[in-house]
mmCIF file of C-alpha atoms and ligand atoms in Angstrom:
data_model
loop_
_atom_site.group_PDB
_atom_site.id
_atom_site.type_symbol
_atom_site.label_atom_id
_atom_site.label_comp_id
_atom_site.label_asym_id
_atom_site.label_seq_id
_atom_site.Cartn_x
_atom_site.Cartn_y
_atom_site.Cartn_z
ATOM 1 C CA MET A 1 0.000 0.000 0.000
ATOM 2 C CA ILE A 2 1.924 2.982 -1.286
ATOM 3 C CA ASP A 3 0.460 6.431 -0.647
ATOM 4 C CA ARG A 4 0.558 9.255 -3.183
ATOM 5 C CA LEU A 5 3.944 10.350 -1.813
ATOM 6 C CA GLY A 6 5.481 6.895 -2.171
ATOM 7 C CA ARG A 7 5.364 5.967 1.522
ATOM 8 C CA ASP A 8 4.811 2.249 2.108
ATOM 9 C CA ILE A 9 2.052 1.926 4.719
ATOM 10 C CA THR A 10 2.569 -1.279 6.693
ATOM 11 C CA TYR A 11 1.598 -0.367 10.257
ATOM 12 C CA LEU A 12 -1.925 -0.091 11.712
ATOM 13 C CA ARG A 13 -2.507 1.201 15.237
ATOM 14 C CA ILE A 14 -5.877 0.306 16.683
ATOM 15 C CA SER A 15 -7.382 2.023 19.689
ATOM 16 C CA VAL A 16 -9.761 -0.588 21.092
ATOM 17 C CA THR A 17 -11.273 1.742 23.697
ATOM 18 C CA ASP A 18 -11.036 5.403 24.699
ATOM 19 C CA LYS A 19 -11.604 4.501 28.363
ATOM 20 C CA CYS A 20 -8.701 4.298 30.786
ATOM 21 C CA ASN A 21 -8.025 3.310 34.378
ATOM 22 C CA LEU A 22 -5.641 6.298 34.731
ATOM 23 C CA ARG A 23 -6.178 9.983 33.890
ATOM 24 C CA CYS A 24 -2.803 11.244 32.666
ATOM 25 C CA ARG A 25 -2.966 15.021 32.669
ATOM 26 C CA TYR A 26 -1.582 15.507 29.147
ATOM 27 C CA CYS A 27 -3.739 12.742 27.672
ATOM 28 C CA MET A 28 -7.322 12.969 28.888
ATOM 29 C CA PRO A 29 -9.686 15.024 31.051
ATOM 30 C CA GLU A 30 -10.023 14.350 34.779
ATOM 31 C CA ASP A 31 -13.634 13.243 34.485
ATOM 32 C CA GLY A 32 -12.793 10.562 31.910
ATOM 33 C CA VAL A 33 -14.292 10.154 28.476
ATOM 34 C CA CYS A 34 -17.497 11.604 27.015
ATOM 35 C CA HIS A 35 -20.085 8.897 27.044
ATOM 36 C CA LYS A 36 -20.385 7.356 23.594
ATOM 37 C CA ASN A 37 -23.148 5.130 22.424
ATOM 38 C CA HIS A 38 -22.074 1.476 22.584
ATOM 39 C CA ALA A 39 -23.668 0.967 19.164
ATOM 40 C CA ASP A 40 -21.283 3.569 17.661
ATOM 41 C CA MET A 41 -18.151 1.691 18.713
ATOM 42 C CA LEU A 42 -16.513 -0.992 16.573
ATOM 43 C CA THR A 43 -17.416 -4.531 17.595
ATOM 44 C CA GLU A 44 -14.725 -7.186 17.973
ATOM 45 C CA ASP A 45 -15.785 -8.717 14.654
ATOM 46 C CA GLU A 46 -15.544 -5.327 12.931
ATOM 47 C CA ILE A 47 -12.046 -4.789 14.345
ATOM 48 C CA ILE A 48 -10.961 -8.159 12.973
ATOM 49 C CA THR A 49 -12.565 -7.500 9.568
ATOM 50 C CA ALA A 50 -10.680 -4.185 9.456
ATOM 51 C CA VAL A 51 -7.409 -6.006 10.222
ATOM 52 C CA GLU A 52 -8.153 -8.592 7.516
ATOM 53 C CA ALA A 53 -8.877 -5.865 4.946
ATOM 54 C CA ALA A 54 -5.754 -3.938 5.976
ATOM 55 C CA ALA A 55 -3.597 -7.080 5.839
ATOM 56 C CA GLU A 56 -4.805 -7.823 2.333
ATOM 57 C CA LEU A 57 -3.643 -4.325 1.349
ATOM 58 C CA GLY A 58 -0.178 -4.729 2.861
ATOM 59 C CA ILE A 59 -0.388 -4.031 6.598
ATOM 60 C CA THR A 60 1.959 -6.415 8.428
ATOM 61 C CA LYS A 61 2.193 -4.869 11.891
ATOM 62 C CA VAL A 62 -0.631 -4.010 14.304
ATOM 63 C CA ARG A 63 -0.350 -2.167 17.600
ATOM 64 C CA ILE A 64 -3.258 -2.425 20.011
ATOM 65 C CA THR A 65 -3.654 0.698 22.127
ATOM 66 C CA GLY A 66 -6.251 2.968 23.689
ATOM 67 C CA GLY A 67 -7.351 4.535 26.067
ATOM 68 C CA GLU A 68 -6.127 1.617 28.092
ATOM 69 C CA PRO A 69 -6.473 -1.557 26.001
ATOM 70 C CA LEU A 70 -6.387 -3.848 29.031
ATOM 71 C CA VAL A 71 -9.660 -2.457 30.442
ATOM 72 C CA LYS A 72 -11.417 -3.894 27.378
ATOM 73 C CA LYS A 73 -13.089 -7.127 28.479
ATOM 74 C CA ASN A 74 -12.383 -9.021 25.255
ATOM 75 C CA ILE A 75 -8.805 -7.775 24.836
ATOM 76 C CA VAL A 76 -7.204 -11.234 24.860
ATOM 77 C CA SER A 77 -9.580 -12.463 22.175
ATOM 78 C CA ILE A 78 -8.980 -9.339 20.042
ATOM 79 C CA CYS A 79 -5.209 -9.902 20.286
ATOM 80 C CA ARG A 80 -5.488 -13.635 19.532
ATOM 81 C CA ARG A 81 -7.685 -13.082 16.469
ATOM 82 C CA THR A 82 -5.543 -10.185 15.216
ATOM 83 C CA ALA A 83 -2.367 -12.265 15.490
ATOM 84 C CA ALA A 84 -4.067 -15.057 13.520
ATOM 85 C CA VAL A 85 -4.940 -12.855 10.521
ATOM 86 C CA LYS A 86 -3.037 -13.940 7.401
ATOM 87 C CA GLY A 87 -0.292 -11.439 6.594
ATOM 88 C CA ILE A 88 -0.002 -9.993 10.114
ATOM 89 C CA LYS A 89 3.541 -10.671 11.242
ATOM 90 C CA GLU A 90 3.590 -8.723 14.487
ATOM 91 C CA VAL A 91 1.053 -7.710 17.135
ATOM 92 C CA CYS A 92 2.287 -5.273 19.788
ATOM 93 C CA LEU A 93 0.459 -3.545 22.604
ATOM 94 C CA THR A 94 0.840 -0.248 24.469
ATOM 95 C CA THR A 95 -0.359 -0.182 28.075
ATOM 96 C CA ASN A 96 0.046 1.627 31.375
ATOM 97 C CA GLY A 97 0.816 -1.812 32.834
ATOM 98 C CA VAL A 98 -1.653 -1.672 35.724
ATOM 99 C CA LEU A 99 -3.569 -4.789 34.642
ATOM 100 C CA LEU A 100 -0.579 -6.799 33.448
ATOM 101 C CA PRO A 101 -0.360 -8.940 36.614
ATOM 102 C CA GLN A 102 -3.730 -10.459 35.582
ATOM 103 C CA LEU A 103 -3.226 -10.415 31.811
ATOM 104 C CA ALA A 104 0.457 -10.583 30.777
ATOM 105 C CA LYS A 105 0.642 -14.360 30.320
ATOM 106 C CA GLN A 106 -2.659 -14.548 28.449
ATOM 107 C CA LEU A 107 -1.569 -11.747 26.110
ATOM 108 C CA LYS A 108 1.731 -13.455 25.400
ATOM 109 C CA LYS A 109 -0.081 -16.705 24.677
ATOM 110 C CA ALA A 110 -2.527 -14.833 22.431
ATOM 111 C CA GLY A 111 0.392 -13.793 20.196
ATOM 112 C CA VAL A 112 1.383 -10.328 21.462
ATOM 113 C CA LYS A 113 5.126 -10.124 20.821
ATOM 114 C CA ARG A 114 6.139 -6.738 22.131
ATOM 115 C CA LEU A 115 4.922 -4.465 24.901
ATOM 116 C CA ASN A 116 5.322 -0.727 25.409
ATOM 117 C CA LEU A 117 4.682 0.445 28.961
ATOM 118 C CA SER A 118 4.134 4.091 29.857
ATOM 119 C CA LEU A 119 6.034 5.586 32.770
ATOM 120 C CA ASP A 120 6.811 9.282 33.142
ATOM 121 C CA THR A 121 8.375 9.319 36.596
ATOM 122 C CA LEU A 122 10.012 7.067 39.179
ATOM 123 C CA ASP A 123 8.702 9.113 42.072
ATOM 124 C CA GLU A 124 5.551 7.793 43.766
ATOM 125 C CA GLU A 125 4.007 11.194 44.449
ATOM 126 C CA LYS A 126 4.754 12.513 40.987
ATOM 127 C CA TYR A 127 3.315 9.327 39.451
ATOM 128 C CA SER A 128 0.073 9.839 41.360
ATOM 129 C CA TYR A 129 0.070 13.502 40.304
ATOM 130 C CA ILE A 130 0.607 12.964 36.573
ATOM 131 C CA THR A 131 -1.797 10.003 36.325
ATOM 132 C CA ARG A 132 -4.223 11.716 38.762
ATOM 133 C CA ILE A 133 -5.272 8.331 40.228
ATOM 134 C CA GLY A 134 -2.390 5.889 39.685
ATOM 135 C CA ARG A 135 0.042 4.205 42.067
ATOM 136 C CA LEU A 136 3.635 3.525 41.084
ATOM 137 C CA GLU A 137 3.618 0.136 42.815
ATOM 138 C CA ASN A 138 0.957 -1.023 40.342
ATOM 139 C CA PHE A 139 3.235 -0.074 37.443
ATOM 140 C CA ARG A 140 6.119 -1.955 39.061
ATOM 141 C CA ALA A 141 3.967 -5.069 39.495
ATOM 142 C CA GLY A 142 2.916 -4.781 35.834
ATOM 143 C CA LEU A 143 6.519 -4.524 34.656
ATOM 144 C CA ALA A 144 7.491 -7.565 36.723
ATOM 145 C CA ALA A 145 4.575 -9.523 35.216
ATOM 146 C CA ALA A 146 5.658 -8.489 31.708
ATOM 147 C CA PHE A 147 9.177 -9.832 32.302
ATOM 148 C CA GLU A 148 7.830 -13.043 33.781
ATOM 149 C CA ALA A 149 5.579 -13.606 30.762
ATOM 150 C CA GLY A 150 8.633 -13.424 28.468
ATOM 151 C CA PHE A 151 7.723 -10.904 25.760
ATOM 152 C CA GLU A 152 10.211 -10.542 22.896
ATOM 153 C CA LYS A 153 10.768 -6.901 23.663
ATOM 154 C CA ILE A 154 9.703 -4.461 26.386
ATOM 155 C CA LYS A 155 9.963 -0.705 25.996
ATOM 156 C CA VAL A 156 9.178 1.992 28.539
ATOM 157 C CA ASN A 157 7.766 5.230 27.114
ATOM 158 C CA ALA A 158 8.303 8.458 29.048
ATOM 159 C CA VAL A 159 6.755 11.724 27.883
ATOM 160 C CA LEU A 160 9.263 14.556 28.404
ATOM 161 C CA ILE A 161 7.629 17.308 30.436
ATOM 162 C CA GLY A 162 9.619 20.391 31.397
ATOM 163 C CA GLY A 163 9.285 21.241 35.080
ATOM 164 C CA PHE A 164 7.945 17.765 35.792
ATOM 165 C CA ASN A 165 10.401 15.029 34.822
ATOM 166 C CA ASP A 166 13.373 16.778 33.211
ATOM 167 C CA ASP A 167 15.157 16.188 36.528
ATOM 168 C CA GLU A 168 14.581 12.430 36.105
ATOM 169 C CA ILE A 169 16.008 11.929 32.625
ATOM 170 C CA VAL A 170 19.145 10.253 33.995
ATOM 171 C CA ALA A 171 17.200 8.061 36.450
ATOM 172 C CA LEU A 172 14.732 6.956 33.749
ATOM 173 C CA ALA A 173 17.565 6.291 31.293
ATOM 174 C CA ASN A 174 19.357 4.232 33.934
ATOM 175 C CA LEU A 175 16.481 1.723 33.833
ATOM 176 C CA THR A 176 18.252 0.414 30.711
ATOM 177 C CA LYS A 177 21.190 -0.545 32.934
ATOM 178 C CA GLU A 178 18.996 -2.283 35.478
ATOM 179 C CA TYR A 179 16.615 -4.132 33.134
ATOM 180 C CA PRO A 180 16.746 -5.590 29.605
ATOM 181 C CA LEU A 181 14.424 -2.941 28.182
ATOM 182 C CA ASP A 182 14.526 0.182 26.035
ATOM 183 C CA VAL A 183 13.536 3.569 27.466
ATOM 184 C CA ARG A 184 12.068 5.989 24.946
ATOM 185 C CA PHE A 185 11.633 9.674 25.593
ATOM 186 C CA ILE A 186 8.729 11.208 23.656
ATOM 187 C CA GLU A 187 8.219 14.918 23.151
ATOM 188 C CA LEU A 188 4.968 16.161 24.642
ATOM 189 C CA MET A 189 2.499 16.772 21.831
ATOM 190 C CA PRO A 190 0.050 19.678 22.184
ATOM 191 C CA MET A 191 -3.241 17.874 21.702
ATOM 192 C CA TYR A 192 -6.764 19.285 21.660
ATOM 193 C CA ASP A 193 -6.743 19.398 25.473
ATOM 194 C CA SER A 194 -3.357 18.249 26.735
ATOM 195 C CA GLY A 195 -3.558 19.591 30.243
ATOM 196 C CA ASP A 196 -2.477 22.883 31.686
ATOM 197 C CA PHE A 197 1.144 22.689 30.606
ATOM 198 C CA GLY A 198 2.709 25.973 29.571
ATOM 199 C CA PRO A 199 5.242 26.534 26.769
ATOM 200 C CA ASP A 200 8.123 25.504 29.085
ATOM 201 C CA ALA A 201 6.708 21.968 29.254
ATOM 202 C CA TYR A 202 7.595 21.320 25.599
ATOM 203 C CA LEU A 203 11.155 20.048 25.784
ATOM 204 C CA PRO A 204 13.028 18.907 22.693
ATOM 205 C CA CYS A 205 14.646 15.474 22.843
ATOM 206 C CA SER A 206 18.055 17.167 22.492
ATOM 207 C CA GLU A 207 17.636 17.914 26.222
ATOM 208 C CA VAL A 208 17.975 14.174 26.891
ATOM 209 C CA LEU A 209 21.312 13.967 25.078
ATOM 210 C CA GLU A 210 22.618 16.957 27.014
ATOM 211 C CA LYS A 211 21.891 15.096 30.242
ATOM 212 C CA LEU A 212 23.425 11.842 28.941
ATOM 213 C CA PRO A 213 26.806 12.839 27.454
ATOM 214 C CA GLU A 214 28.062 9.238 27.666
ATOM 215 C CA ALA A 215 25.220 7.913 25.442
ATOM 216 C CA GLU A 216 26.467 6.602 22.088
ATOM 217 C CA ALA A 217 24.406 6.487 18.915
ATOM 218 C CA VAL A 218 23.531 2.963 17.777
ATOM 219 C CA SER A 219 22.042 1.811 14.510
ATOM 220 C CA HIS A 220 18.419 2.463 13.739
ATOM 221 C CA ASP A 221 15.916 -0.432 14.138
ATOM 222 C CA GLY A 222 13.429 0.837 11.538
ATOM 223 C CA GLY A 223 11.207 2.574 14.106
ATOM 224 C CA VAL A 224 10.608 6.281 14.650
ATOM 225 C CA ALA A 225 13.093 6.613 17.517
ATOM 226 C CA LYS A 226 16.728 7.659 17.174
ATOM 227 C CA LEU A 227 18.654 5.139 19.260
ATOM 228 C CA TYR A 228 21.457 5.544 21.784
ATOM 229 C CA ARG A 229 23.043 3.305 24.405
ATOM 230 C CA LEU A 230 24.621 3.970 27.771
ATOM 231 C CA PRO A 231 27.880 2.145 28.536
ATOM 232 C CA GLY A 232 27.134 -1.306 29.991
ATOM 233 C CA ALA A 233 23.370 -0.966 29.439
ATOM 234 C CA LYS A 234 21.098 -3.914 28.599
ATOM 235 C CA GLY A 235 18.772 -1.841 26.398
ATOM 236 C CA ASN A 236 18.682 1.279 24.233
ATOM 237 C CA ILE A 237 17.551 4.840 24.804
ATOM 238 C CA GLY A 238 15.124 6.019 22.105
ATOM 239 C CA LEU A 239 14.338 9.628 21.256
ATOM 240 C CA ILE A 240 11.011 10.326 19.559
ATOM 241 C CA SER A 241 10.738 13.906 18.340
ATOM 242 C CA PRO A 242 7.377 14.542 16.663
ATOM 243 C CA VAL A 243 7.596 18.234 17.593
ATOM 244 C CA SER A 244 11.249 19.269 17.129
ATOM 245 C CA ALA A 245 12.102 16.987 14.185
ATOM 246 C CA HIS A 246 9.045 15.375 12.644
ATOM 247 C CA PHE A 247 9.382 12.077 10.792
ATOM 248 C CA CYS A 248 6.342 12.459 8.501
ATOM 249 C CA GLY A 249 8.431 11.767 5.389
ATOM 250 C CA THR A 250 8.926 8.168 6.493
ATOM 251 C CA CYS A 251 5.638 7.685 8.360
ATOM 252 C CA ASN A 252 4.322 4.193 7.590
ATOM 253 C CA ARG A 253 1.265 4.176 9.863
ATOM 254 C CA ILE A 254 -2.459 4.705 9.909
ATOM 255 C CA ARG A 255 -4.757 4.662 12.942
ATOM 256 C CA LEU A 256 -8.165 3.279 13.713
ATOM 257 C CA THR A 257 -10.156 4.763 16.588
ATOM 258 C CA ALA A 258 -12.467 2.822 18.897
ATOM 259 C CA ASP A 259 -15.455 4.453 17.189
ATOM 260 C CA GLY A 260 -14.314 3.188 13.820
ATOM 261 C CA LYS A 261 -12.635 6.244 12.296
ATOM 262 C CA LEU A 262 -9.530 5.700 10.209
ATOM 263 C CA LYS A 263 -7.029 8.501 10.662
ATOM 264 C CA PRO A 264 -4.287 8.753 8.050
ATOM 265 C CA CYS A 265 -2.319 11.100 10.340
ATOM 266 C CA LEU A 266 -2.310 11.452 14.117
ATOM 267 C CA HIS A 267 -2.524 15.244 13.952
ATOM 268 C CA ALA A 268 -4.781 15.820 10.943
ATOM 269 C CA PRO A 269 -8.533 16.319 11.292
ATOM 270 C CA ASP A 270 -9.258 13.841 8.450
ATOM 271 C CA GLU A 271 -11.278 10.789 9.469
ATOM 272 C CA TYR A 272 -12.896 8.075 7.348
ATOM 273 C CA SER A 273 -15.462 5.788 8.933
ATOM 274 C CA LEU A 274 -15.308 1.985 8.794
ATOM 275 C CA LYS A 275 -18.250 1.469 11.141
ATOM 276 C CA GLY A 276 -20.899 -0.833 9.706
ATOM 277 C CA LEU A 277 -18.956 -1.690 6.528
ATOM 278 C CA ASP A 278 -18.192 -5.182 5.243
ATOM 279 C CA PHE A 279 -14.747 -6.444 4.172
ATOM 280 C CA GLU A 280 -14.899 -4.923 0.664
ATOM 281 C CA GLY A 281 -16.295 -1.633 1.971
ATOM 282 C CA MET A 282 -13.514 -1.411 4.536
ATOM 283 C CA LYS A 283 -10.891 -2.181 1.904
ATOM 284 C CA ASP A 284 -12.180 0.688 -0.263
ATOM 285 C CA VAL A 285 -12.061 3.156 2.621
ATOM 286 C CA LEU A 286 -8.601 1.955 3.648
ATOM 287 C CA GLU A 287 -7.299 2.521 0.121
ATOM 288 C CA LYS A 288 -8.767 6.029 -0.054
ATOM 289 C CA THR A 289 -7.465 6.877 3.426
ATOM 290 C CA ILE A 290 -3.946 5.824 2.567
ATOM 291 C CA TRP A 291 -3.989 7.633 -0.745
ATOM 292 C CA ASN A 292 -5.032 10.817 1.082
ATOM 293 C CA LYS A 293 -2.440 10.565 3.850
ATOM 294 C CA PRO A 294 -1.202 14.140 4.455
ATOM 295 C CA ALA A 295 2.416 14.973 3.634
ATOM 296 C CA TRP A 296 3.066 16.105 7.184
ATOM 297 C CA HIS A 297 1.240 16.838 10.413
ATOM 298 C CA GLY A 298 1.487 20.605 10.223
ATOM 299 C CA ASP A 299 3.064 22.983 12.717
ATOM 300 C CA LEU A 300 3.105 21.459 16.173
ATOM 301 C CA ASP A 301 4.402 23.318 19.197
ATOM 302 C CA ALA A 302 3.188 25.127 22.280
ATOM 303 C CA LEU A 303 1.531 27.744 20.061
ATOM 304 C CA HIS A 304 0.224 25.388 17.360
ATOM 305 C CA ARG A 305 -1.980 22.637 18.757
ATOM 306 C CA SER A 306 -2.631 19.378 16.977
ATOM 307 C CA GLN A 307 -5.455 19.602 14.440
ATOM 308 C CA ALA A 308 -6.575 16.063 15.349
ATOM 309 C CA GLY A 309 -9.687 17.402 17.118
ATOM 310 C CA ARG A 310 -9.427 14.629 19.699
ATOM 311 C CA ASN A 311 -7.412 13.936 22.806
ATOM 312 C CA MET A 312 -4.775 11.220 22.660
ATOM 313 C CA ASN A 313 -6.928 8.683 24.529
ATOM 314 C CA GLU A 314 -9.515 9.001 21.748
ATOM 315 C CA ILE A 315 -6.990 8.317 18.982
ATOM 316 C CA GLY A 316 -4.507 5.899 20.477
ATOM 317 C CA GLY A 317 -1.029 7.224 21.243
HETATM 318 N N1 SAM B 401 -3.073 3.600 28.141
HETATM 319 C C1 SAM B 401 -1.958 3.157 27.389
HETATM 320 C C2 SAM B 401 -0.678 3.727 27.930
HETATM 321 O O1 SAM B 401 -0.702 4.410 28.944
HETATM 322 O O2 SAM B 401 0.370 3.457 27.347
HETATM 323 C C3 SAM B 401 -2.068 3.357 25.891
HETATM 324 C C4 SAM B 401 -2.636 4.630 25.377
HETATM 325 S S1 SAM B 401 -1.678 6.076 25.694
HETATM 326 C C5 SAM B 401 -2.652 7.280 24.837
HETATM 327 C C6 SAM B 401 -0.304 5.788 24.637
HETATM 328 C C7 SAM B 401 0.884 6.696 24.794
HETATM 329 O O3 SAM B 401 0.532 7.999 24.403
HETATM 330 C C8 SAM B 401 1.410 6.781 26.212
HETATM 331 O O4 SAM B 401 2.775 6.431 26.209
HETATM 332 C C9 SAM B 401 1.221 8.237 26.556
HETATM 333 O O5 SAM B 401 2.216 8.700 27.407
HETATM 334 C C10 SAM B 401 1.293 8.888 25.184
HETATM 335 N N2 SAM B 401 0.669 10.210 25.156
HETATM 336 C C11 SAM B 401 -0.572 10.560 25.515
HETATM 337 N N3 SAM B 401 -0.779 11.886 25.350
HETATM 338 C C12 SAM B 401 0.386 12.385 24.855
HETATM 339 C C13 SAM B 401 0.818 13.676 24.469
HETATM 340 N N4 SAM B 401 0.010 14.750 24.565
HETATM 341 N N5 SAM B 401 2.076 13.813 23.996
HETATM 342 C C14 SAM B 401 2.907 12.748 23.904
HETATM 343 N N6 SAM B 401 2.558 11.496 24.241
HETATM 344 C C15 SAM B 401 1.316 11.314 24.718
#
């Protein structure tokens, strides 16, 4: 599936729910999600039909995300059926980790190969502040369960927030010395309503390198992160810079929201509905969506908010 700019689209990110068991300040409002009609959300069968149509067009990798994907009751079944679709080579999942003690082994068995876990701070009080309702010990238990289940790869994602966790860059990076995992720093993206963070909160990833002078560049793994390694570390440091150095020219992804909207770009307002369509109908919409994928996501900084028109929990980060 080549778009009109020659980009090969192989990666589908599916948000299976916009609900979450945390309330991260930059991601979603304190009072949770707007109530949506159950009938407007994609069913499990529709999600699988969408994956089948996408796989026939060339999608090989699927990431399941949210909201928090693990609050979805049928998440294991969705993962198992997605992994079984012909042409899908890799199913990955992004989670806050809280429910992994109950679900990690089942997800692994269902065919999930890689896990990304979100963690913005190693300080208990700050964790409860940024997530509004979370407890760091629950994250730690989730990480332990992920290791025990034996996933192929575990990555920890930390959103860089000036005045909040810039003093923890070294401590977060040092997790790669303690555990066989990658730590990725992601620039805070100014979404529709991404909390009350002022311009100083938007730190470029170059800040990370300044704090880690001993980090050495290592070769790229095909993802969006620039990779580095600390001496003696078991995993890499990744820098993801959608704001300071966008990677739209090599973007290979499309997104599907829990209410069935295909988004060719995280930050563009364009949405194409798959809800209620059959396999052939979905294939048509997928083709049009990919063809119309914008060249880039537009200006994005403290003064230029994302044009997505949704918060991150409603798109799938
Ligand atoms: N609930 C899951 C989790 O916590 O990983 C999956 C969904 S969450 C929306 C996915 C990722 O998006 C998380 O790593 C989160 O930190 C990131 N995210 C959310 N809002 C963001 C923003 N405004 N800028 C950058 N990253 C953001």
